[in-house]
Amino acid sequence: MDMDTIDYEGVFANALPFILDALTSILVAVIVYFVGKWVINFTLKALNKVFAKYDIDPSLTSFLNSFLKGLLYVILILVVLSTMGVQVTAFIAVLGAAGLAIGLALQGSLANFAGGILILIFKPFRLGETIEAQGTLGSVENIAILYTTVRNFDNKVVTIPNGALANNSIVNHSIKPTRRVEMAVGVAYGTDLKKTRQVILETLKKDERILADPAPAVYFTNFGDNSLDLSVRCWANADDLWPVFWDNMETIKESLEAHDIEVPFPQRDVHHFFPEGKPEIKG
């Protein structure tokens, strides 16, 4: 075909609608992108205000911001592509299959991830508090998305999966400002319990760390094998719990000895029977 015979005007006239459609789609896609970007930024700022209002942990706030931002931008890109006429069904199917495969491969990690979010939101414990969980008693050093780090009193660091923490009992020893100190004391049979109780209470009154309300108390709890068992109970600030226990156990012992109240040691009476008759002792 001779180049001079090509109808450029006809070709342009036929191509013009397609060009206009393409330009329109691109323009709409650009508008959708910038509007969507503004909506994402507005949403994230609103969520940050909600997080700040409810005192959500900073590490959780940062993670949720990154996660939501990535998710919203993926959705925005799919919407933009759909606006331009691109079939996004295949992309969604691929993303769904990939998500399912990842979920199956990381079941344990996902459980820890969900547990970490629950712990950071509901805060059953905080950094620096003493907890007892999963056979470990110690101070919380770090709370991450997947694991919580606890330092026990032997200075060993224990890493506990958040999934296990979120689905089992946790004893928080620090959440309350005061704690009850309980000491077990045994005295010899025949001891005057009223006198013993008075001596112990007078000893406790000398310790300023012991709270007056609730008042200290001494209870007779058991007829032991070798002693009359008493339970000594008093209240102190949580930080003073063990110092009060250790100091007063020693002080109570000294006070009982000063008042001639016997603290017995384990004893056994052995009776030897001789069915064949008691042997003669020579010499």
Coordinates of C-alpha atoms in Angstrom, one line a residue, residues 21-140:
D21 CA -10.7 6.3 27.2
A22 CA -7.2 5.6 28.2
L23 CA -6.5 9.1 29.3
T24 CA -9.7 9.2 31.2
S25 CA -8.9 5.9 33.0
I26 CA -5.4 7.2 33.8
L27 CA -6.8 10.5 35.1
V28 CA -9.4 8.7 37.2
A29 CA -6.7 6.3 38.5
V30 CA -4.5 9.2 39.5
I31 CA -7.4 10.9 41.3
V32 CA -8.3 7.7 43.0
Y33 CA -4.7 7.2 44.1
F34 CA -4.3 10.6 45.7
V35 CA -7.7 10.5 47.3
G36 CA -7.0 7.1 48.6
K37 CA -3.6 8.2 49.9
W38 CA -5.3 11.1 51.7
V39 CA -7.9 8.7 53.3
I40 CA -5.1 6.3 54.4
N41 CA -3.1 9.1 56.1
F42 CA -6.3 10.5 57.7
T43 CA -7.2 7.0 59.0
L44 CA -3.7 6.3 60.4
K45 CA -3.7 9.7 62.2
A46 CA -7.1 9.0 63.7
L47 CA -5.9 5.6 64.9
N48 CA -2.8 7.1 66.4
K49 CA -5.1 9.4 68.4
V50 CA -7.1 6.4 69.6
F51 CA -3.9 4.5 70.5
A52 CA -2.7 7.6 72.5
K53 CA -6.1 8.0 74.3
Y54 CA -6.1 4.4 75.5
D55 CA -2.4 4.3 76.3
I56 CA -1.6 1.5 73.8
D57 CA 2.0 0.2 74.0
P58 CA 4.4 2.1 71.7
S59 CA 5.8 -1.1 70.1
L60 CA 2.3 -2.3 69.3
T61 CA 1.3 1.1 68.0
S62 CA 4.3 1.1 65.6
F63 CA 3.6 -2.4 64.5
L64 CA -0.1 -1.8 63.8
N65 CA 0.7 1.4 62.0
S66 CA 3.1 -0.4 59.7
F67 CA 0.8 -3.3 59.2
L68 CA -2.3 -1.3 58.5
K69 CA -0.4 1.1 56.2
G70 CA 0.9 -1.8 54.1
L71 CA -2.5 -3.5 54.0
L72 CA -4.4 -0.2 53.0
Y73 CA -1.8 0.5 50.3
V74 CA -2.2 -2.9 48.8
I75 CA -6.0 -2.4 48.7
L76 CA -5.5 1.1 47.1
I77 CA -3.2 -0.3 44.4
L78 CA -5.8 -3.0 43.5
V79 CA -8.5 -0.4 43.3
V80 CA -6.3 1.8 41.1
L81 CA -5.6 -1.1 38.8
S82 CA -9.3 -2.0 38.7
T83 CA -10.1 1.6 37.7
M84 CA -7.7 1.3 34.8
G85 CA -9.5 -1.8 33.6
V86 CA -7.0 -4.3 34.8
Q87 CA -8.5 -7.6 36.0
V88 CA -7.4 -7.9 39.6
T89 CA -9.2 -11.2 40.4
A90 CA -6.1 -13.2 39.6
F91 CA -4.0 -10.9 41.9
I92 CA -6.5 -11.4 44.8
A93 CA -6.5 -15.2 44.3
V94 CA -2.7 -15.2 44.4
L95 CA -2.6 -13.1 47.5
G96 CA -5.2 -15.3 49.2
A97 CA -3.3 -18.5 48.3
A98 CA 0.0 -17.0 49.5
G99 CA -1.7 -15.9 52.8
L100 CA -3.1 -19.4 53.4
A101 CA 0.2 -21.0 52.7
I102 CA 2.0 -18.6 55.1
G103 CA -0.6 -19.1 57.7
L104 CA -0.3 -22.9 57.7
A105 CA 3.5 -22.7 57.8
L106 CA 3.6 -20.2 60.7
Q107 CA 0.7 -21.5 62.9
G108 CA 2.8 -21.3 66.1
S109 CA 4.2 -17.9 65.2
L110 CA 0.8 -16.6 64.4
A111 CA -0.5 -17.8 67.8
N112 CA 2.4 -16.0 69.5
F113 CA 1.7 -12.9 67.4
A114 CA -2.0 -12.9 68.4
G115 CA -1.0 -13.5 72.0
G116 CA 1.5 -10.6 71.9
I117 CA -1.2 -8.2 70.6
L118 CA -3.6 -9.3 73.4
I119 CA -0.9 -8.8 76.0
L120 CA 0.1 -5.3 74.7
I121 CA -3.6 -4.3 74.5
F122 CA -5.0 -5.6 77.8
K123 CA -1.7 -5.3 79.7
P124 CA -1.9 -8.1 82.3
F125 CA 1.7 -7.1 83.2
R126 CA 4.1 -4.3 82.4
L127 CA 7.9 -3.9 82.1
G128 CA 9.6 -4.2 85.4
E129 CA 6.8 -6.1 87.2
T130 CA 7.3 -9.5 88.8
I131 CA 5.2 -12.2 87.3
E132 CA 4.9 -16.0 87.7
A133 CA 4.0 -17.9 84.5
Q134 CA 4.9 -21.1 82.7
G135 CA 7.0 -22.2 85.7
T136 CA 9.0 -19.0 85.8
L137 CA 9.1 -16.4 88.5
G138 CA 10.9 -13.2 87.7
S139 CA 10.9 -9.6 86.4
V140 CA 9.6 -8.7 83.0

